[in-house]
Amino acid sequence: MTSPDTARPDLLSPDLSEHEPFRLLAPDGTATRPAELPDPGTRLSLYRHMRRIRHFDERAWVLYRTGRLGVFPPYGGMEASQVGTAAALGAGDWLFPTYRDTGAALTHGLPVAQTLAYWRTSPHGWAMPPDVKVLPFYIPIATQYPHAVGAALAEKRRGTRNVALAYIGDGGSSEGDFHEALNFAGALTVPCVFILQNNGWAISVPTRTQTRAVNLARRADGYGIPGVRVDGNDVLATYLVTTEAVNRARDGQGPTLIETVTYRVKPHTLADDPSRYRTDADNHGWEEKDPITRLRAHLMSEGLLTEDDDAILTREIETEFEAALKEADGYPEPTPAEILDHVFAEPTPTLRRQRAQIEAEEGA
Amino acid sequence: MTATATPTKTMTMVAAINDALALALEADETVHVFGEDVGVMGGVFRATDGLQARFGAERVFDTPLAEAGIVGMGIGMGLAGLKPVAEIQFAGFLYPALDQVLSHLGRYRHRTRGRYHLPMVIRAPYGGGVHTPEQHADSPEAILAHTPGVKVVIPSTPADAKGLLLAAIEDPDPVFFLEAIKLYRSVKGEVPEGPYTVPLGQARVVTQGDDATVVCYGGMVEVATKAAEAAQAHGIGVEVIDLRTLVPMDTETVLASVRKTGRAVVVSEAPRTNGFHSEVSATIAEEAIDFLRAPVVRVTGFDAPYPPFTSVEDVYRPNPVRVARAIRQVMGY
Ligand SMILES: Cc1ncc(C[n+]2csc(CCOP(=O)(O)OP(=O)(O)O)c2C)c(N)n1
């Protein structure tokens, strides 16, 4: 292969995964492949999305500390991995997020108020809005991967051009469901895009302990589908690669596995203490690779963004969030008997009896 | 079930199931039938025989050999608007997919507050009595019935198999449809032609009697009925109740019978501890204790894996003699 900075490689070619993760911007924001950059409007939109979800992540921390949010798995530092992949989808496409992928779900259109409600464990956050094809955040690891394959197969059978995109972590890619899903998706040629966010950790277990494999994108080889490694802190690169994979899926050419190489700067959840398992040396260098700083430097140097624009954006994001928080604060608490709602389309006689019991005992 | 003047045909249970699948595929193009060897081969028991040839390899298809993939993919298909009808080759090979069942199958409607639901049917042959190899004769219905949000159906006649399967496919919720291997070809019965449904949640009174109630389902119905006939010869009237569906369970029919007879025997071929039979016994004890003239007796398999040893298989699986003994026990208390 030629030098990575000259000829444009086939992004989804298997041998790309032999090399450094694909990137468009160096950590200091310099464009390493100016010819491949998305148009300025797209770049600004990706920046806005990253700022918006960073704000959510930072506010979540404060809300959690003050008892106004439940346990929350932060994604700070991984915004490029989530925004670049989710922004490559259209409104008709499915997004299957893990608990870590609040940022991706927000990017795909999940309203902020409802997202807050979800992490407050309010039922108002669990019913996804009818026009947003996001599933509730998956807690059991890897189980969502076969679901995405099924949804993709359903879209194919119904003759749409919609695709399904699913996330998983480096730890999750050790689970059997991950492998079964990749195999099914390849064998049935479904329009599915698999995002493997390699953020270095599965709670306390570093990737090197998780698996002997170094290059997780190469796992695709075993299933006869393309696998590509991309710099997960470069939103322009994740966007470009995912867009190609999505287009490929839409065109009936089947699934792709994309490994976004990134880092979990934050703790596993806001209740976790990472100092028990990792050192400053582990973290070294990752703060400097911050995806937002990187794109910001690029946009500023290109004259696409000014300090004033940035300040206006900050205010817009804050205003949106505070309004959503107010809306979420207004959602009523569930009644006790609601725990029995939505088990079946029609409650069974057993459920009816149990509801009567709760209503008698709890008065609701 | 519609009774009058519907033409019928004598069929085995497996033929009735095949008939139901064909009718469902014909009636609704979102119905998809898939699993291991269900396509070209028509299933190891031939339940899907001829369906691929008739409905095409898009709607009736073979999957890779991976049960979690089959159930998990079906879940995705169901929530995205298809009607998945998956086959697990043997209930004893459902276990790799139990995570999908326990974590997701029963939860979708609940965890999305009704926004998504799963109209999925999973068919699996279960139970013993035909000298299968290791792990081909398991009866895991209690695990499934213990999973909130999942319905469990177990037919015992060809006509019920067809009507219950069509009802299961129409049902908006996930349904496990367990088919007793023993009954696939050993029973024949009159099956109405054309589509009809047998509603989920209604037990069937197989024989009427005033002295003792025997509650059973699936492969045990024929065993219990033989025992009831033997008891009848001794002047004991036994009411055999075929539950047909474990979830939802027709508690009313069971309790009405026990309130009349005052004696109950519950039969299943699953291991004894924590079986669905224990649920039935507990329900009777809770709801009808004042009517009982004897403790409820369970006739079940044992707390050991189902034996693959042909010569002693029948020790494990309840037979009419054991059920008759239990009837004598409740009569003589
Ligand atoms: C099936 C299952 N096993 C274990 C857990 C507990 N658990 C939650 S997160 C986690 C680590 C996951 O790591 P990874 O897949 O790399 O994702 P990340 O948290 O880094 O985003 C574990 C073990 C779980 N949620 N589900």
XYZ file of C-alpha atoms and ligand atoms in Angstrom:
723
model
C 0.000 0.000 0.000
C 1.116 3.556 -0.653
C 1.928 6.066 2.035
C -1.187 6.755 4.065
C -1.097 10.446 3.323
C -1.041 10.323 -0.453
C -3.351 8.128 -2.497
C -6.809 7.569 -1.072
C -7.026 3.928 -0.040
C -10.171 1.892 -0.318
C -11.446 2.654 3.151
C -13.046 -0.703 3.627
C -10.243 -2.766 2.173
C -9.144 -5.514 4.527
C -5.473 -4.546 4.436
C -6.113 -1.096 5.782
C -6.607 -2.731 9.135
C -2.964 -3.772 9.046
C -2.028 -0.144 9.447
C -2.448 2.719 11.826
C -6.069 3.668 12.372
C -7.386 5.697 9.492
C -7.453 9.425 10.252
C -8.050 12.741 8.568
C -6.861 15.060 11.307
C -3.649 14.858 13.316
C -4.111 15.333 17.087
C -3.199 19.012 16.709
C -5.966 19.516 14.182
C -3.846 19.542 11.052
C -5.545 17.868 8.112
C -3.475 14.865 7.049
C -5.675 14.186 4.012
C -7.129 17.518 3.012
C -8.733 16.087 -0.102
C -10.911 13.687 1.901
C -12.394 16.184 4.322
C -16.192 16.387 4.494
C -17.661 19.718 3.382
C -17.479 22.662 5.810
C -21.162 22.465 6.753
C -20.781 18.826 7.769
C -17.632 19.591 9.739
C -19.409 22.345 11.657
C -22.409 20.152 12.279
C -20.213 17.385 13.680
C -18.542 19.937 15.924
C -21.924 21.145 17.182
C -23.036 17.587 17.911
C -19.841 16.867 19.858
C -20.167 20.050 21.909
C -23.800 19.252 22.608
C -23.181 15.739 23.862
C -20.115 16.829 25.861
C -22.357 19.305 27.634
C -24.815 16.523 28.457
C -22.000 14.354 29.835
C -20.668 17.180 31.999
C -24.092 18.159 33.306
C -24.881 14.493 33.998
C -21.960 14.444 36.410
C -23.296 17.432 38.324
C -26.848 16.091 38.348
C -25.620 12.743 39.594
C -23.631 14.374 42.397
C -26.698 16.271 43.505
C -28.929 13.214 43.393
C -30.873 14.325 40.317
C -29.693 11.516 38.032
C -29.164 7.804 38.573
C -25.926 5.958 37.898
C -24.697 7.195 34.540
C -22.000 5.718 32.288
C -20.072 8.699 30.930
C -18.616 8.890 27.437
C -16.539 12.061 27.768
C -13.529 11.765 25.447
C -15.388 9.412 23.103
C -17.536 12.055 21.385
C -15.895 11.592 17.998
C -16.515 7.882 18.121
C -20.209 8.369 18.890
C -21.027 11.454 16.855
C -19.127 10.507 13.716
C -20.820 7.119 13.560
C -24.363 8.182 14.541
C -24.327 11.248 12.297
C -23.712 9.000 9.304
C -27.242 7.597 9.703
C -30.465 8.856 8.210
C -33.714 9.207 10.152
C -34.990 5.877 8.820
C -31.997 3.973 10.153
C -31.856 2.047 13.407
C -29.436 2.769 16.216
C -28.784 0.122 18.877
C -26.892 1.803 21.727
C -25.213 0.308 24.768
C -25.428 2.095 28.109
C -22.285 4.033 27.104
C -23.838 5.504 23.972
C -26.054 8.279 25.252
C -24.111 10.633 22.999
C -24.850 8.547 19.921
C -28.546 8.324 20.808
C -28.745 12.104 21.289
C -27.043 12.561 17.934
C -29.577 10.282 16.252
C -32.407 12.402 17.619
C -33.326 11.118 21.064
C -34.666 14.221 22.831
C -32.588 15.509 25.760
C -35.531 15.524 28.174
C -36.345 11.932 27.465
C -32.703 10.934 27.731
C -32.511 12.550 31.142
C -35.703 10.755 32.132
C -34.197 7.440 31.061
C -31.146 7.917 33.294
C -33.465 9.009 36.097
C -35.221 5.654 35.726
C -38.473 7.374 34.873
C -40.852 5.483 32.568
C -41.040 8.636 30.466
C -37.558 7.911 29.245
C -38.214 4.311 28.268
C -40.744 4.683 25.517
C -38.686 5.947 22.624
C -40.449 8.567 20.499
C -42.196 7.075 17.464
C -40.110 9.001 14.947
C -36.703 8.152 16.428
C -35.408 4.684 15.668
C -33.286 4.303 18.794
C -33.680 1.344 21.110
C -33.425 1.834 24.857
C -29.826 1.604 26.064
C -28.795 -2.018 26.348
C -27.430 -3.091 29.715
C -26.507 -6.758 29.098
C -23.325 -6.803 27.076
C -23.447 -7.766 23.380
C -27.063 -8.922 23.311
C -28.066 -6.091 21.016
C -25.843 -7.252 18.174
C -28.127 -10.044 16.916
C -31.104 -7.686 17.302
C -29.483 -5.230 14.922
C -28.992 -8.055 12.439
C -32.691 -8.908 12.698
C -33.773 -5.302 12.269
C -31.480 -4.979 9.259
C -32.913 -8.177 7.804
C -36.439 -6.838 8.351
C -35.596 -3.640 6.476
C -34.114 -5.660 3.644
C -37.156 -7.941 3.446
C -39.488 -4.962 3.427
C -37.506 -3.524 0.556
C -36.408 -0.292 2.225
C -32.920 1.156 2.007
C -32.680 1.572 5.778
C -29.763 0.165 7.726
C -29.156 -0.833 11.343
C -26.110 0.339 13.279
C -25.098 -1.166 16.600
C -22.439 -0.338 19.159
C -20.338 -2.600 21.306
C -17.230 -2.214 23.466
C -13.877 -3.958 23.266
C -14.971 -6.115 26.210
C -18.285 -6.852 24.538
C -16.517 -8.162 21.483
C -15.426 -11.162 23.559
C -19.053 -12.298 23.933
C -20.516 -15.010 21.754
C -23.388 -12.814 20.568
C -20.900 -10.470 18.917
C -19.468 -13.297 16.844
C -22.817 -14.887 16.034
C -24.157 -11.544 14.857
C -21.204 -10.854 12.577
C -21.496 -14.309 11.122
C -25.264 -14.064 10.590
C -24.966 -10.598 9.071
C -22.348 -11.783 6.611
C -24.112 -15.032 5.759
C -27.443 -13.267 5.177
C -25.901 -10.119 3.617
C -27.896 -7.716 5.744
C -27.532 -3.918 5.821
C -25.885 -3.669 9.196
C -22.978 -1.564 10.464
C -21.194 -2.787 13.570
C -19.302 -0.210 15.604
C -16.764 -1.598 18.040
C -15.699 1.240 20.292
C -12.343 0.205 21.616
C -11.954 2.544 24.549
C -9.167 0.564 26.184
C -11.127 -0.734 29.139
C -13.907 -3.064 30.194
C -14.496 -1.681 33.683
C -11.091 -2.545 35.225
C -9.818 -4.888 32.526
C -7.557 -3.368 29.875
C -7.900 -4.589 26.308
C -4.553 -6.407 26.511
C -5.972 -8.577 29.296
C -9.290 -8.977 27.515
C -7.811 -10.538 24.409
C -4.558 -11.403 22.757
C -5.814 -9.768 19.595
C -4.412 -6.309 19.001
C -6.358 -5.251 15.969
C -10.027 -5.901 16.712
C -11.197 -4.815 13.258
C -9.540 -7.924 11.908
C -12.188 -9.991 13.650
C -14.300 -9.217 10.601
C -12.009 -11.402 8.499
C -13.385 -14.511 10.139
C -16.844 -13.686 8.848
C -15.937 -12.590 5.348
C -16.933 -8.988 5.896
C -14.843 -5.805 5.766
C -13.275 -4.565 8.981
C -11.697 -1.170 9.353
C -9.799 0.555 12.151
C -10.344 4.215 12.494
C -9.023 6.858 14.854
C -11.958 7.130 17.233
C -10.932 10.603 18.365
C -11.100 12.001 14.852
C -14.746 12.732 14.143
C -14.131 13.468 10.474
C -12.543 10.049 10.020
C -15.244 8.141 11.932
C -17.876 10.005 9.936
C -16.255 9.285 6.587
C -15.676 5.602 7.251
C -19.156 5.064 8.712
C -20.769 6.902 5.822
C -19.045 4.551 3.396
C -20.144 1.526 5.402
C -23.726 2.839 5.581
C -23.788 3.473 1.834
C -22.401 0.064 1.194
C -25.129 -1.457 3.381
C -27.839 0.588 1.643
C -26.609 -0.634 -1.702
C -27.096 -4.236 -0.659
C -23.429 -5.053 -0.206
C -23.798 -6.210 3.380
C -22.293 -5.469 6.760
C -19.084 -3.804 7.919
C -17.242 -3.851 11.220
C -15.654 -0.565 12.274
C -13.285 -0.411 15.221
C -13.013 3.103 16.606
C -9.766 3.326 18.551
C -10.422 5.693 21.426
C -10.093 5.928 25.186
C -12.387 6.040 28.178
C -11.044 9.115 29.932
C -13.888 9.084 32.444
C -14.702 6.372 34.998
C -16.759 3.347 33.953
C -19.829 4.843 35.601
C -20.136 7.860 37.803
C -20.133 5.455 40.769
C -16.781 3.909 39.778
C -13.303 4.744 41.105
C -10.788 4.115 38.304
C -7.789 4.832 40.556
C -8.186 1.255 41.803
C -7.187 -0.174 38.453
C -5.421 2.391 36.347
C -2.634 4.875 36.750
C -1.832 8.291 35.396
C 0.593 6.575 33.047
C -2.307 4.654 31.520
C -4.142 7.874 30.856
C -1.097 9.690 29.583
C -1.623 11.458 26.319
C -5.342 10.789 25.977
C -6.570 14.071 27.351
C -4.418 15.729 24.672
C -6.135 13.652 22.030
C -9.455 15.213 22.945
C -11.680 15.023 19.869
C -13.357 18.358 20.439
C -10.114 20.276 20.853
C -8.831 18.596 17.716
C -11.717 19.584 15.480
C -11.941 23.018 17.052
C -8.296 23.708 16.202
C -8.945 22.591 12.653
C -12.093 24.698 12.241
C -10.389 27.773 13.701
C -7.356 27.413 11.484
C -9.613 27.041 8.444
C -11.568 30.111 9.442
C -14.768 28.087 9.762
C -15.270 28.920 13.439
C -14.573 32.001 15.554
C -14.451 32.483 19.305
C -17.712 34.393 19.024
C -19.413 31.554 17.133
C -18.216 29.196 19.813
C -19.620 31.362 22.601
C -22.990 31.556 20.824
C -22.987 27.787 20.402
C -22.270 27.339 24.110
C -25.239 29.483 25.023
C -27.546 27.633 22.623
C -26.506 24.284 24.026
C -26.971 25.437 27.613
C -30.381 26.881 26.865
C -31.541 23.671 25.187
C -30.312 21.573 28.095
C -31.869 23.700 30.822
C -35.222 23.704 29.040
C -35.056 19.922 28.687
C -34.111 19.526 32.333
C -37.137 21.553 33.313
C -39.321 19.399 31.114
C -37.885 16.209 32.645
C -38.392 17.626 36.145
C -42.059 17.957 35.282
C -42.570 14.282 34.478
C -44.676 12.681 37.219
C -43.401 9.694 39.166
C -44.908 6.339 38.197
C -47.699 4.859 40.291
C -46.900 1.564 42.075
C -49.147 -0.520 39.827
C -47.247 0.760 36.767
C -44.565 -1.818 37.412
C -47.026 -4.325 35.952
C -47.740 -2.325 32.802
C -46.727 -3.509 29.359
C -45.835 -7.081 30.214
C -48.255 -8.394 27.605
C -50.553 -6.603 25.178
C -53.453 -7.810 27.349
C -52.755 -8.475 31.043
C -53.131 -12.151 31.913
C -55.500 -13.165 34.725
C -52.420 -13.571 36.944
C -51.274 -10.029 36.222
C -54.773 -8.689 36.868
C -54.801 -10.356 40.277
C -51.350 -8.992 41.068
C -52.425 -5.499 40.049
C -55.404 -5.713 42.386
C -53.015 -6.777 45.124
C -50.699 -3.813 44.581
C -53.615 -1.427 44.414
C -55.020 -2.779 47.657
C -51.678 -2.687 49.442
C -50.237 0.521 48.004
C -53.440 2.404 47.390
C -52.702 3.056 43.729
C -62.774 -23.418 18.072
C -65.411 -23.515 15.394
C -67.284 -26.784 15.491
C -70.153 -27.161 13.051
C -69.755 -28.544 9.574
C -66.108 -27.623 9.084
C -64.564 -30.336 6.939
C -61.791 -32.157 8.753
C -58.875 -34.338 7.824
C -57.052 -36.992 9.791
C -53.565 -35.810 10.512
C -50.542 -36.368 12.663
C -49.472 -33.574 14.963
C -46.463 -32.725 12.827
C -48.675 -32.475 9.748
C -51.054 -30.187 11.619
C -48.142 -27.955 12.582
C -46.951 -27.879 9.000
C -50.463 -26.992 7.905
C -50.612 -24.124 10.404
C -47.256 -22.745 9.266
C -48.321 -22.889 5.626
C -51.577 -21.076 6.395
C -49.725 -18.411 8.381
C -47.160 -17.891 5.621
C -49.964 -17.646 3.098
C -52.067 -15.224 5.100
C -49.401 -12.760 6.174
C -46.326 -11.914 4.175
C -44.499 -10.607 7.226
C -44.374 -14.175 8.607
C -40.868 -15.646 8.287
C -39.916 -19.182 9.235
C -36.266 -19.895 9.990
C -33.843 -21.982 11.977
C -31.383 -24.812 11.548
C -32.239 -27.144 8.655
C -35.791 -25.822 8.277
C -35.365 -24.741 4.661
C -34.202 -27.250 2.087
C -34.563 -30.170 4.432
C -37.852 -29.158 6.038
C -36.710 -29.615 9.624
C -35.409 -32.696 11.401
C -39.010 -33.646 12.207
C -40.290 -32.320 8.849
C -42.478 -29.713 10.509
C -41.430 -27.207 7.845
C -41.467 -29.690 4.987
C -42.194 -28.143 1.612
C -42.550 -24.627 2.961
C -39.408 -23.249 1.369
C -40.363 -24.681 -2.017
C -43.759 -23.068 -1.695
C -42.940 -19.718 -0.108
C -39.367 -19.099 -1.208
C -36.004 -18.963 0.487
C -36.544 -15.396 1.680
C -39.471 -16.344 3.905
C -38.407 -19.848 4.899
C -34.687 -20.032 5.413
C -31.780 -21.830 6.985
C -29.660 -19.902 9.439
C -26.119 -20.493 10.624
C -25.915 -22.937 13.502
C -26.179 -20.589 16.459
C -29.197 -20.452 18.751
C -28.488 -17.086 20.339
C -28.177 -15.717 16.833
C -31.486 -17.275 15.804
C -33.424 -15.939 18.774
C -31.559 -12.626 18.866
C -32.007 -11.991 15.170
C -35.667 -12.947 15.468
C -36.051 -10.353 18.201
C -34.678 -7.688 15.878
C -36.930 -8.862 13.055
C -39.948 -8.754 15.321
C -39.320 -5.294 16.635
C -38.717 -4.017 13.116
C -42.075 -5.229 11.847
C -41.786 -8.853 10.767
C -43.445 -11.914 12.311
C -40.577 -14.253 13.105
C -41.397 -17.919 13.618
C -38.127 -19.510 14.663
C -37.429 -23.158 15.181
C -34.979 -24.356 17.800
C -34.083 -27.840 16.676
C -34.576 -29.382 20.127
C -35.639 -27.615 23.315
C -32.483 -29.015 24.931
C -30.464 -26.855 22.533
C -32.222 -23.690 23.468
C -29.710 -23.074 26.246
C -27.163 -21.086 24.224
C -30.034 -18.683 23.486
C -31.387 -18.445 27.018
C -29.683 -15.113 27.496
C -31.702 -13.724 24.618
C -34.862 -15.249 26.066
C -34.317 -14.136 29.642
C -32.722 -10.782 28.910
C -34.853 -9.638 26.010
C -37.642 -11.775 24.629
C -40.044 -11.104 27.456
C -38.906 -7.594 28.156
C -39.275 -5.597 24.994
C -42.779 -4.343 25.531
C -42.036 -3.584 29.163
C -38.670 -1.934 28.707
C -40.040 0.324 25.998
C -43.296 1.041 27.862
C -45.260 -0.462 25.030
C -43.445 1.357 22.211
C -42.068 -1.900 20.796
C -43.375 -5.390 21.124
C -42.272 -8.774 19.943
C -44.754 -10.865 18.025
C -42.296 -13.734 17.879
C -42.985 -17.454 18.038
C -40.278 -19.938 18.932
C -41.106 -23.552 18.232
C -39.111 -26.334 19.796
C -39.576 -30.087 20.067
C -39.345 -31.161 23.696
C -39.718 -34.141 25.987
C -38.914 -37.812 26.010
C -40.392 -41.141 25.241
C -38.721 -41.835 21.932
C -35.202 -42.907 22.946
C -33.317 -39.882 21.724
C -29.635 -39.249 22.436
C -28.414 -37.147 25.334
C -30.053 -33.737 25.787
C -32.691 -34.329 23.095
C -35.472 -35.031 25.592
C -35.355 -32.059 27.942
C -38.469 -30.305 29.229
C -37.378 -26.747 30.006
C -40.871 -25.234 30.167
C -40.500 -24.056 33.762
C -37.563 -21.806 32.844
C -39.657 -20.253 30.109
C -42.810 -19.980 32.188
C -40.712 -18.297 34.869
C -39.708 -15.566 32.422
C -42.074 -12.589 32.673
C -43.518 -11.472 29.372
C -43.188 -14.828 27.630
C -46.147 -17.064 26.870
C -45.788 -20.821 26.845
C -47.980 -23.140 24.808
C -47.821 -26.944 24.744
C -50.397 -28.733 22.594
C -51.367 -32.369 22.987
C -53.547 -33.071 19.935
C -53.165 -32.343 16.223
C -56.228 -30.079 16.152
C -54.981 -28.119 19.149
C -51.485 -27.909 17.712
C -52.789 -26.243 14.582
C -55.223 -23.898 16.305
C -52.842 -22.957 19.089
C -49.976 -22.360 16.688
C -52.108 -20.052 14.554
C -53.169 -18.248 17.727
C -49.529 -17.991 18.809
C -48.528 -16.490 15.462
C -51.404 -14.000 15.678
C -50.495 -13.103 19.239
C -48.779 -9.729 19.681
C -46.489 -11.150 22.381
C -43.627 -13.656 22.259
C -44.787 -17.235 22.512
C -42.815 -20.399 23.120
C -44.491 -23.284 21.387
C -43.234 -26.608 22.712
C -44.070 -29.717 20.751
C -43.847 -33.119 22.416
C -41.580 -35.227 20.229
C -43.437 -38.308 21.356
C -46.697 -36.983 19.912
C -45.420 -35.767 16.532
C -46.357 -38.945 14.707
C -47.824 -41.234 17.360
C -51.136 -39.414 17.606
C -53.518 -38.803 14.785
C -56.691 -36.811 14.965
C -59.343 -34.961 13.080
C -58.085 -31.515 12.149
C -60.384 -28.854 10.724
C -59.305 -27.622 7.314
C -58.465 -23.984 6.772
C -57.500 -21.420 9.366
C -58.891 -21.364 12.916
C -57.475 -20.546 16.291
C -57.607 -22.112 19.709
C -57.350 -19.221 22.165
C -54.342 -19.115 24.472
C -55.223 -19.423 28.148
C -58.046 -21.943 27.923
C -57.550 -25.420 29.308
C -59.277 -28.440 27.815
C -61.230 -30.915 29.922
C -60.200 -34.221 28.388
C -62.276 -36.570 30.533
C -64.905 -35.694 33.094
C -65.019 -37.160 36.584
C -66.093 -36.364 40.122
C -63.465 -38.102 42.225
C -60.038 -36.744 41.292
C -58.494 -34.115 39.018
C -55.357 -34.795 36.997
C -53.701 -31.679 35.593
C -51.208 -32.230 32.778
C -50.062 -30.954 29.396
C -48.216 -31.979 26.244
C -46.824 -35.478 26.197
C -48.349 -36.299 29.580
C -51.956 -35.916 28.465
C -52.016 -39.268 26.783
C -50.302 -40.870 29.801
C -52.790 -39.300 32.233
C -55.720 -40.258 30.069
C -54.659 -43.902 30.089
C -54.392 -43.767 33.875
C -57.830 -42.175 34.070
C -59.272 -44.978 31.949
C -57.716 -47.543 34.252
C -59.150 -45.762 37.293
C -62.540 -45.597 35.663
C -62.464 -49.381 35.383
C -62.267 -49.373 39.184
C -65.143 -46.956 39.468
C -63.047 -43.842 40.092
C -64.110 -40.834 38.028
C -61.060 -38.849 36.970
C -61.202 -35.421 35.382
C -58.139 -34.975 33.173
C -57.322 -31.361 32.411
C -54.957 -30.494 29.590
C -53.601 -27.043 30.373
C -52.657 -26.344 26.725
C -50.993 -23.100 27.777
C -48.855 -22.671 30.875
C -48.714 -18.891 30.418
C -51.373 -17.659 30.583
C -52.627 -20.483 32.756
C -56.333 -21.256 32.959
C -56.447 -21.309 36.741
C -60.239 -21.136 36.796
C -60.772 -24.444 35.012
C -58.249 -26.172 37.273
C -59.741 -24.746 40.457
C -63.333 -25.437 39.432
C -62.427 -29.066 38.889
C -60.501 -29.388 42.158
C -63.317 -27.734 44.079
C -65.590 -30.412 42.653
C -63.344 -33.457 43.128
C -61.351 -32.418 46.211
C -58.304 -34.304 44.956
C -55.539 -33.273 42.630
C -52.642 -34.966 40.856
C -50.313 -32.891 38.714
C -48.250 -34.620 36.036
C -45.274 -33.522 33.994
C -42.125 -35.121 32.672
C -39.880 -32.258 33.750
C -37.534 -32.609 36.740
C -39.383 -32.456 40.024
C -37.933 -29.497 41.881
C -39.326 -26.130 40.798
C -41.215 -27.574 37.879
C -44.323 -25.987 36.457
C -46.228 -28.790 38.189
C -45.097 -27.203 41.475
C -46.699 -23.942 40.411
C -49.952 -25.751 39.688
C -49.793 -27.532 43.059
C -49.117 -24.314 44.920
C -51.959 -22.543 43.159
C -54.359 -25.327 44.130
C -53.113 -25.245 47.715
C -53.483 -21.473 47.914
C -56.846 -21.169 46.248
C -58.687 -24.380 47.040
C -57.274 -25.721 50.300
C -60.735 -25.823 51.902
C -61.934 -28.165 49.207
C -59.018 -30.569 49.329
C -59.552 -33.998 50.822
C -55.951 -35.056 50.242
C -52.610 -33.336 49.701
C -51.834 -32.492 46.076
C -49.542 -35.125 44.568
C -47.031 -34.481 41.817
C -45.960 -37.128 39.326
C -42.838 -35.937 37.565
C -39.406 -36.725 36.260
C -36.518 -36.743 38.699
C -33.922 -34.179 39.672
C -31.398 -35.715 37.322
C -30.714 -35.080 33.656
C -33.106 -36.966 31.412
C -31.492 -40.394 30.952
C -30.213 -41.334 27.506
C -30.164 -45.027 28.576
C -32.854 -46.624 26.458
C -33.578 -49.540 28.758
C -34.352 -47.349 31.764
C -35.699 -44.236 30.094
C -39.214 -45.161 31.147
C -38.222 -45.009 34.789
C -37.715 -41.284 34.442
C -40.710 -40.398 32.355
C -44.063 -40.765 34.145
C -46.136 -43.617 32.766
C -49.811 -44.533 33.311
C -48.901 -46.859 36.168
C -47.257 -44.089 38.149
C -50.120 -41.722 37.507
C -52.642 -44.412 38.503
C -50.691 -44.969 41.713
C -50.914 -41.254 42.486
C -54.649 -41.318 41.848
C -54.950 -44.224 44.310
C -52.852 -42.254 46.783
C -55.148 -39.218 46.753
C -58.201 -41.480 46.840
C -56.924 -43.417 49.826
C -55.693 -40.484 51.922
C -23.646 -9.959 29.981
C -23.018 -8.959 30.896
N -21.953 -9.342 31.654
C -21.395 -8.461 32.510
C -21.882 -7.181 32.638
C -21.265 -6.224 33.630
N -20.516 -5.179 32.890
C -21.052 -3.985 32.640
S -20.070 -3.032 31.708
C -18.857 -4.218 31.633
C -17.605 -3.949 30.826
C -17.899 -3.713 29.385
O -16.764 -3.264 28.708
P -16.781 -2.859 27.190
O -17.600 -3.829 26.413
O -15.396 -2.659 26.741
O -17.602 -1.504 27.139
P -17.294 -0.101 27.856
O -17.938 -0.146 29.219
O -15.830 0.044 27.920
O -17.940 0.907 27.017
C -19.235 -5.333 32.375
C -18.395 -6.525 32.585
C -22.983 -6.834 31.824
N -23.526 -5.604 31.856
N -23.521 -7.725 30.965
